[in-house]
Coordinates of C-alpha atoms and ligand atoms in Angstrom, one line a residue:
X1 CA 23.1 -20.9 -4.6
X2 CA 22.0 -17.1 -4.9
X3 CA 23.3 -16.7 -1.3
X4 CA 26.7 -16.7 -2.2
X5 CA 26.1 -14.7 -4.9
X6 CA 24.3 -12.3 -3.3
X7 CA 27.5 -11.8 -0.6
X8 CA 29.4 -10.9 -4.0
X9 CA 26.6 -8.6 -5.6
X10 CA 26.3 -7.0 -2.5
X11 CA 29.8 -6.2 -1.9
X12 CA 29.2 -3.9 -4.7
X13 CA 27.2 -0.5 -5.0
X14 CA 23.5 -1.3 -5.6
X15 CA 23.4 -0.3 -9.2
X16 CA 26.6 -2.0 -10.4
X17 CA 25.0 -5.3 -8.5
X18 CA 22.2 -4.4 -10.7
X19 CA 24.2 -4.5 -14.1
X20 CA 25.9 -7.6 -12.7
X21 CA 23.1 -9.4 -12.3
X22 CA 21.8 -8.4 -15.8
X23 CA 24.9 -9.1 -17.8
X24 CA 24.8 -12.8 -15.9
X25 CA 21.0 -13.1 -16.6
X26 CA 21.5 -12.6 -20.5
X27 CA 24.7 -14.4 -20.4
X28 CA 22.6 -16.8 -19.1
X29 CA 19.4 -16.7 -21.2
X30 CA 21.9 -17.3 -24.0
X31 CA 24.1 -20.1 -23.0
X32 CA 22.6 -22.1 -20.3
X33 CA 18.7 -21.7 -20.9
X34 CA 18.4 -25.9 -20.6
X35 CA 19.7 -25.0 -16.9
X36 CA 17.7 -22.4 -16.4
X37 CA 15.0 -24.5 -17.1
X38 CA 15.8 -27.6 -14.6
X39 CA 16.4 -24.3 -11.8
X40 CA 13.3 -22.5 -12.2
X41 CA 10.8 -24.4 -13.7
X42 CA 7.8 -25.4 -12.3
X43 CA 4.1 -25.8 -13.0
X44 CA 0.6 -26.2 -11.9
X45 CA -2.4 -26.3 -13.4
X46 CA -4.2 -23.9 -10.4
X47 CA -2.3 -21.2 -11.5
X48 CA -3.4 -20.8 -14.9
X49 CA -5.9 -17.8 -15.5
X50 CA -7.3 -15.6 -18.2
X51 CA -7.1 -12.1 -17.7
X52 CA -6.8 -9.1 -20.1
X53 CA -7.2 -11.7 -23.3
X54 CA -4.3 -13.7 -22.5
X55 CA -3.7 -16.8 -20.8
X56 CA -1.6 -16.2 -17.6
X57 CA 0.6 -19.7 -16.6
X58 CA 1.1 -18.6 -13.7
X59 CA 0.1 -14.9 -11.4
X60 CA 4.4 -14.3 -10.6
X61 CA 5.5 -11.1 -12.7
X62 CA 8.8 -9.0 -13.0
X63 CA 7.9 -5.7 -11.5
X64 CA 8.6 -2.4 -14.4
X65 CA 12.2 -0.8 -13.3
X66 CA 14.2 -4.0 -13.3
X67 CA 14.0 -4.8 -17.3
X68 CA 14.0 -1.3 -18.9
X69 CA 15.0 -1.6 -21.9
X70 CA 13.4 -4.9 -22.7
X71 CA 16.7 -7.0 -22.6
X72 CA 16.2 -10.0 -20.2
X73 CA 12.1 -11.1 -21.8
X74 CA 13.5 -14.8 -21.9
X75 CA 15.6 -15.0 -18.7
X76 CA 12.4 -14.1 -16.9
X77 CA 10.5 -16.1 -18.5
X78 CA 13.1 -19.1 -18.0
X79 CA 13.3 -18.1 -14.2
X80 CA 9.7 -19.1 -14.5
X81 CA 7.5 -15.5 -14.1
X82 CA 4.3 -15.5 -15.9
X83 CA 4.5 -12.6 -17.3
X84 CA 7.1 -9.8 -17.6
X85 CA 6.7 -5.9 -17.0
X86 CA 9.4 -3.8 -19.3
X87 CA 10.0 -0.1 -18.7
X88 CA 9.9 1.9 -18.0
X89 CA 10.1 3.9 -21.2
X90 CA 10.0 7.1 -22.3
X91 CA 9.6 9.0 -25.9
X92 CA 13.4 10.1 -25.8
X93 CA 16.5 8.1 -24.1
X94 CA 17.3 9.4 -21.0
X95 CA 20.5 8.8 -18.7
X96 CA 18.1 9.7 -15.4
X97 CA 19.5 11.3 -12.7
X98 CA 23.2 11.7 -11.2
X99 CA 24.8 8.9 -9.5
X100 CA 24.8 7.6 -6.7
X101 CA 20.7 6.7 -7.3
X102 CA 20.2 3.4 -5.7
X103 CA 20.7 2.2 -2.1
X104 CA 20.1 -0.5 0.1
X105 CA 18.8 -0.7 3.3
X106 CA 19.5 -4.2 4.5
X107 CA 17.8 -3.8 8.0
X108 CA 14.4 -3.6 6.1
X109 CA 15.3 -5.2 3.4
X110 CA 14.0 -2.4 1.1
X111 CA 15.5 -0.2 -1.2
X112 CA 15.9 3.3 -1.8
X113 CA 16.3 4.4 -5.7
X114 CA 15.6 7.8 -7.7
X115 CA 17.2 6.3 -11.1
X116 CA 14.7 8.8 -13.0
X117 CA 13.7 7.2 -15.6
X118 CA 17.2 6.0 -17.1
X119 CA 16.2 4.2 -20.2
X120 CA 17.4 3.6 -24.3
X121 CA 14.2 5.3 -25.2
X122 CA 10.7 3.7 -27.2
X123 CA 12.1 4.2 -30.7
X124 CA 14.9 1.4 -29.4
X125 CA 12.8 -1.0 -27.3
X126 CA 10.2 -1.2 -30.3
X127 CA 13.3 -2.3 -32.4
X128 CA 14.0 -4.8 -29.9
X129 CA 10.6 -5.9 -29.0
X130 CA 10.2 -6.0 -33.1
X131 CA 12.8 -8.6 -33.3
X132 CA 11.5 -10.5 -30.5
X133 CA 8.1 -10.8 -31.7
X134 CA 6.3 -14.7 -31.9
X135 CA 9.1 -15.8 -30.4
X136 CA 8.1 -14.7 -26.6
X137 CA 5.6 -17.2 -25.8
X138 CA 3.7 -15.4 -22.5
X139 CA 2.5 -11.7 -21.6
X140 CA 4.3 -8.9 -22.0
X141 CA 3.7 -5.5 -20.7
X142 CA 5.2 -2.7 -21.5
X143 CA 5.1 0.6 -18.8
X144 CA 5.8 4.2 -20.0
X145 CA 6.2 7.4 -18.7
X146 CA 6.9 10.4 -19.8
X147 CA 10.6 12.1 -21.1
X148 CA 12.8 12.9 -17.9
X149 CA 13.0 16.3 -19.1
X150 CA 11.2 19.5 -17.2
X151 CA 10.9 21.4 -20.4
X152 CA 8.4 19.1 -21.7
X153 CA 5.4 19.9 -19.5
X154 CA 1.6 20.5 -20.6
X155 CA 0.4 19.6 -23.9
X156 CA 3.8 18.5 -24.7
X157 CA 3.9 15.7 -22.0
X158 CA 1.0 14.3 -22.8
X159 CA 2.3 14.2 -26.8
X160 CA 5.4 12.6 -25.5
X161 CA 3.3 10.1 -23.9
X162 CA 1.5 9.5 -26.9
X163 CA 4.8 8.9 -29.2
X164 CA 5.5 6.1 -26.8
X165 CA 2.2 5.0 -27.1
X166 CA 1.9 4.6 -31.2
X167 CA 5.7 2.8 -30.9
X168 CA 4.9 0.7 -28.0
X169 CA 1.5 -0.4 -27.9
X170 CA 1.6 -2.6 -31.4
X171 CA 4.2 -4.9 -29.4
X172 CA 2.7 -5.0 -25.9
X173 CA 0.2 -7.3 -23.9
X174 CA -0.6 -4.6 -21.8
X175 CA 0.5 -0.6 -21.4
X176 CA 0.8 0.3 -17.9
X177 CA 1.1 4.2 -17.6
X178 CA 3.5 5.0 -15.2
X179 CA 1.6 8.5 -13.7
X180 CA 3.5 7.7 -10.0
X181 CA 6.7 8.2 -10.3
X182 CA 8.4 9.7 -7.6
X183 CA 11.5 10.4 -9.5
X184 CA 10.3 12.9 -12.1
X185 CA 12.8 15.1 -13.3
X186 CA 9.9 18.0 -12.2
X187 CA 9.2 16.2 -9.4
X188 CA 4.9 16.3 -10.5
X189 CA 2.9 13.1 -11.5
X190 CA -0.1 12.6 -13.3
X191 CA -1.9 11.4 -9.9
X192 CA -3.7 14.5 -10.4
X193 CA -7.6 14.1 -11.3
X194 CA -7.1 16.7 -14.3
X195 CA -3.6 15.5 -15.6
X196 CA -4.4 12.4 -15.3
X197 CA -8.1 12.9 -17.5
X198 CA -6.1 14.7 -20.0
X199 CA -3.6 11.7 -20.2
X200 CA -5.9 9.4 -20.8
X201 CA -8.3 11.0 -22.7
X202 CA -5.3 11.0 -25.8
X203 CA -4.2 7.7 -24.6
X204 CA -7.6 6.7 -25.1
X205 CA -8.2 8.2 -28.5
X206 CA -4.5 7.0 -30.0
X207 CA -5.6 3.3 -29.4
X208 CA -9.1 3.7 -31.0
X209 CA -7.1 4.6 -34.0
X210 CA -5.2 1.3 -33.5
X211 CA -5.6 -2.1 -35.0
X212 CA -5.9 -4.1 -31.9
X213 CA -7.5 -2.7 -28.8
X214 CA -4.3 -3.0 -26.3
X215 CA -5.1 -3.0 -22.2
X216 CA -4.5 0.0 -20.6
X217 CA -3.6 0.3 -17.3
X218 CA -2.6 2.7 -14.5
X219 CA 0.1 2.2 -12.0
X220 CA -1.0 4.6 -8.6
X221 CA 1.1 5.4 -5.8
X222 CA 0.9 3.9 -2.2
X223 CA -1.6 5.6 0.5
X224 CA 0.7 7.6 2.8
X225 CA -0.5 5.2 5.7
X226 CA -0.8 1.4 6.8
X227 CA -4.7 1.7 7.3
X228 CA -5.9 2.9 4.0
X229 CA -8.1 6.3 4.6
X230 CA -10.9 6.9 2.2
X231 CA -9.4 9.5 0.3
X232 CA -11.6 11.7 -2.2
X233 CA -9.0 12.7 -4.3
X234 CA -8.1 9.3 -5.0
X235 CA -11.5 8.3 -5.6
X236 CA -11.6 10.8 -8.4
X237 CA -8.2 9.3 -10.2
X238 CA -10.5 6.3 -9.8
X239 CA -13.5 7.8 -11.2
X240 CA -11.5 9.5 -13.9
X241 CA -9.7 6.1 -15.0
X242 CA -12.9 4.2 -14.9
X243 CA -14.4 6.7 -17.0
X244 CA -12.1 6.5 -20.0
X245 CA -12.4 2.9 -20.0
X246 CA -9.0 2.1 -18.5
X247 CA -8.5 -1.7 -18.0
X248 CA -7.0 -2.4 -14.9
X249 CA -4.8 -1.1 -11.9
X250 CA -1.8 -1.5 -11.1
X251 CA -0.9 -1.3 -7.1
X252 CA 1.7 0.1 -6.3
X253 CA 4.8 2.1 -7.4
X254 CA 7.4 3.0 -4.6
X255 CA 6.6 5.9 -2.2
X256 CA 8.3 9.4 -1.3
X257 CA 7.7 8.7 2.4
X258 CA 9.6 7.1 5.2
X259 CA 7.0 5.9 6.8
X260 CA 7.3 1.8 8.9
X261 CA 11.7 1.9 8.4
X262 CA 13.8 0.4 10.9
X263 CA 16.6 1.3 9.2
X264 CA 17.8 4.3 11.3
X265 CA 16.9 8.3 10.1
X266 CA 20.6 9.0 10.0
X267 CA 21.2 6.6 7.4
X268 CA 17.7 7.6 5.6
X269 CA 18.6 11.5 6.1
X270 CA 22.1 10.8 4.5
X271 CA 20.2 8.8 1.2
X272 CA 17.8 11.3 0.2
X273 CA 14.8 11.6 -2.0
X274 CA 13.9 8.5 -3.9
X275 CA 11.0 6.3 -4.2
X276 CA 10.9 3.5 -1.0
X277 CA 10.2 -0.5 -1.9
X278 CA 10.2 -3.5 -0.3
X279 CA 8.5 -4.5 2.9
X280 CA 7.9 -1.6 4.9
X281 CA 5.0 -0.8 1.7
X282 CA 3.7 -4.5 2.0
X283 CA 0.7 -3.2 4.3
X284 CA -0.2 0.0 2.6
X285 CA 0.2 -1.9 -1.3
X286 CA -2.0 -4.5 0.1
X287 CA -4.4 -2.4 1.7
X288 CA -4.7 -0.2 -1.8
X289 CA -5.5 -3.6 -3.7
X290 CA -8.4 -4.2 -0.8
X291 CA -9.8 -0.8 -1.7
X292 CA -9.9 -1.1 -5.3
X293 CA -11.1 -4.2 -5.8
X294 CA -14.0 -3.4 -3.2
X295 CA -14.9 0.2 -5.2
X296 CA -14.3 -1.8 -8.7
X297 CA -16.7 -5.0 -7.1
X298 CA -13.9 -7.6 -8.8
X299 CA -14.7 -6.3 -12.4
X300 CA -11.4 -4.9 -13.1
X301 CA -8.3 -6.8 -13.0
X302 CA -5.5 -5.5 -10.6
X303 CA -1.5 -6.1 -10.1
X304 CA -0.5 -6.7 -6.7
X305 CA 3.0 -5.3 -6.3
X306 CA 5.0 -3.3 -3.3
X307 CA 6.9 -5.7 -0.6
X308 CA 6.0 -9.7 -1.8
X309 CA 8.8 -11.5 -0.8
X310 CA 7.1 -14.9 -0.1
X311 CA 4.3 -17.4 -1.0
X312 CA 2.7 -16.0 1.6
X313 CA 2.8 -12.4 0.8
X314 CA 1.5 -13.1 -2.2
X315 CA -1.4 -15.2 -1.2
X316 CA -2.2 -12.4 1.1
X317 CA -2.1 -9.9 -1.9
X318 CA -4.4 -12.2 -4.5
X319 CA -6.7 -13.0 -1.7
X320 CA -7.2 -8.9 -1.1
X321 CA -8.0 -8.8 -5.1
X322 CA -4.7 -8.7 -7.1
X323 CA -5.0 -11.3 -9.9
X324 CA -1.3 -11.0 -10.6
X325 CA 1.4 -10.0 -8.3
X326 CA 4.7 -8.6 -9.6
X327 CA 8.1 -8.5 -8.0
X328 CA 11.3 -6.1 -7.7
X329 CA 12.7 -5.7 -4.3
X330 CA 12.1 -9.2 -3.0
X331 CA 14.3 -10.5 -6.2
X332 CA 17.3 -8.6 -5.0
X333 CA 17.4 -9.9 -1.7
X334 CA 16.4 -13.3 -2.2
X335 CA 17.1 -14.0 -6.4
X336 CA 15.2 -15.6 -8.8
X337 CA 14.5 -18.7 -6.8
X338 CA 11.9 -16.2 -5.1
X339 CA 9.8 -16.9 -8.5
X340 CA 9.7 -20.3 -8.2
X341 CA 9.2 -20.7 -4.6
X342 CA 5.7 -17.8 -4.7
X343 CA 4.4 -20.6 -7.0
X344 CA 5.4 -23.3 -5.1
X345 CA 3.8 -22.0 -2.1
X346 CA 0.8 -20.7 -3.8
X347 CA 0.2 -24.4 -4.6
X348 CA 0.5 -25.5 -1.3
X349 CA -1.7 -22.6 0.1
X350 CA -4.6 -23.2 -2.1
X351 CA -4.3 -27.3 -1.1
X352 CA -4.6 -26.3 2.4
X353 CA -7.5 -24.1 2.2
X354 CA -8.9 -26.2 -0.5
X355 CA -8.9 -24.2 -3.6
X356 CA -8.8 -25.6 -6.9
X357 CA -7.4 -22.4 -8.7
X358 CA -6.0 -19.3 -8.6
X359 CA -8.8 -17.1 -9.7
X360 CA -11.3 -18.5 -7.1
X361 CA -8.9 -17.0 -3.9
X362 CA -8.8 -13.7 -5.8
X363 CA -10.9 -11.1 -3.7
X364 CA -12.0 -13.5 -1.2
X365 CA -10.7 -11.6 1.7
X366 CA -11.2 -8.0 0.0
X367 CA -13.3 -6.7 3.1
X368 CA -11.0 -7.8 5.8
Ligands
LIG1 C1 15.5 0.5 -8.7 C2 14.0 0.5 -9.0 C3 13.6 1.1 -10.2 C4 12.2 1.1 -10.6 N1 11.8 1.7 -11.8 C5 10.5 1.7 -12.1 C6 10.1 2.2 -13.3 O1 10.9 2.6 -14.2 N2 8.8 2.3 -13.6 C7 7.8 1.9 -12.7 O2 6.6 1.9 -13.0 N3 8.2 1.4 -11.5 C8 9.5 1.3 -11.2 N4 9.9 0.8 -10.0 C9 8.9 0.4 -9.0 C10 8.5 -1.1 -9.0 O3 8.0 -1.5 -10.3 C11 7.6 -1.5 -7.9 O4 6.3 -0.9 -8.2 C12 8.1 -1.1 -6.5 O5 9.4 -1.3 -6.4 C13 7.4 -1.9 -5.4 O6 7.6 -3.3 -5.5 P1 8.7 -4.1 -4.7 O7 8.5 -3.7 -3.2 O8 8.5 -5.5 -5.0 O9 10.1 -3.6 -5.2 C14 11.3 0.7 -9.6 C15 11.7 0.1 -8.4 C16 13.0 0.0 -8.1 C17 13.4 -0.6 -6.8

């Protein structure tokens, strides 16, 4: 069925498939969630876990950039995800950057996008996640990053992060910190060792003045190659993270880089900058997961995410340490039946191998 559609979505520019899609998702989470439900639904026992405090149905989540602003929660959940990644969001609303911002490249199967950060803003999501709340019965996490704005830099970013934080956090599962994005409006991150300690430190600090301990987690970039060099400075955004008690990892966001395209370098020189996803980061993603659940020895949770387009791919990822995977890029190009079939397949994997759950394949092929 999404075939067809797809030929339609894809006869238009990559962004206005995008609002397509989402005006038909919450047309659809409306008016047909019954049929939502006999599409997507499907569960196993195996793929229940607790992580983070919360009880996981199932390891399948929507990947931060496609929900920003927190409208399609039950659609997701209907299409069957276990949990849902909004965001991300920033302090103030931002339109992002100039249009044209998104592009396929079918050859690979990836995309190409430098939205920068488009989003309604936290003030506006808390409303919404506000009226939503008790009523969204599995894990919700909710990614920020900071104001696209290049005037707010220093002390001020990491007080604009903070806003978000105070709104946000009350309503969330889990935080994710979005300190990789390629698309910054001053094109720096906080995947910096002393950026990102300052970061957290007030991250850190505005939650012990909280009611309820939210996760915390940190969303890195990919390595810059397939085969994963032990790289010092990473190690200390690592040893920075661990040290302020941050709760899990989150592995990875898109990458600035070119690198493993088919997809030929006129096209790619014509694109642009932009962050890269999709398959061409599966290797790389996968090797990152490998490499922090080997330095973290399994103790802290991790998000596989970066190129799963099959059961298989996800397997792969869980088995190298990711206890949930995530998904963006693999949605456009094969629609939300993707969700359904990861689990199906996951199912089918574990029989094989004979696993009785989820959690037990998680790590078990972290040295390869
Ligand atoms: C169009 C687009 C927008 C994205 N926006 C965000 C974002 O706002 N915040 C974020 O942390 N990641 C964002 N991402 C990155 C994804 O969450 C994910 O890390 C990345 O795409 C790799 O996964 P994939 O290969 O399954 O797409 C975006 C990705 C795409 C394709």
């Amino acid at each position: 069925m999404y075939s067809a559609f797809r030929s339609a979505l894809f006869a238009l520019g990559p962004e206005t498939a995008h609002n397509v899609a989402s005006l038909t998702a919450r047309f659809a989470q409306q008016w047909t969630p019954f049929l939502l439900d006999s599409m997507y639904q499907y569960a196993h026992p195996s793929l229940h876990q607790e992580i983070l405090g919360k009880t996981f149905a199932n390891p399948v989540g929507l990947a931060a950039g496609f929900d920003k602003n927190a409208r399609l929660i039950p659609f997701f959940r209907k299409a069957g995800c276990g949990f849902v990644e909004v965001g991300s969001v920033s302090a103030r609303k931002s339109k992002g950057n100039k249009k044209p911002r998104a592009f396929r490249l079918p050859g690979d199967e990836a995309l190409i996008n430098r939205m920068g950060l488009n989003n309604v803003g936290a003030a506006a999501v808390q409303r919404r996640l506000a009226m939503q709340a008790g009523q969204i019965a599995f894990p919700v996490g909710v990614n920020l990053a900071k104001t696209h704005d290049p005037s707010i830099e220093g002390e001020a970013a990491i007080a604009d992060f903070c806003e978000s934080f105070r709104l946000l956090a009350p309503y969330a599962d889990y935080v994710a910190l979005n300190v990789s994005c390629p698309n910054t409006a001053e094109g720096k991150t906080f995947e910096d060792p002393n950026s990102l300690d300052a970061l957290l430190r007030a991250i850190m600090r505005e939650r012990a003045e909280m009611k309820r301990r939210v996760p915390v987690l940190v969303k890195f970039s990919p390595p810059h190659t397939d085969r994963f060099i032990l790289d010092s400075l990473f190690d200390e955004l690592l040893l920075v993270s661990l040290g302020h008690g941050v709760n899990g990892f989150i592995a990875t966001n898109t990458a600035s880089d070119r690198e493993g395209l088919r997809t030929s370098s006129a096209v790619i020189e014509k694109i642009g900058r932009g962050g890269l996803s999709g398959p061409p980061l599966k290797a790389r993603a996968t090797g990152l997961v490998r490499y922090l659940y080997r330095k973290t020895k399994g103790k802290v949770p991790i998000i596989g995410v970066g190129g799963i387009s099959s059961a298989e791919d996800a397997y792969e990822r869980i088995k190298a340490g990711a206890s949930l995977i995530q998904v963006y890029t693999g949605l456009v190009y094969k629609g939300p039946g993707l969700i359904r079939s990861i689990k199906e397949g996951l199912v089918r994997l574990m029989k094989e191998e004979g696993h009785s759950s989820i959690s037990k394949v998680v790590g078990i092929k972290s040295e390869a």
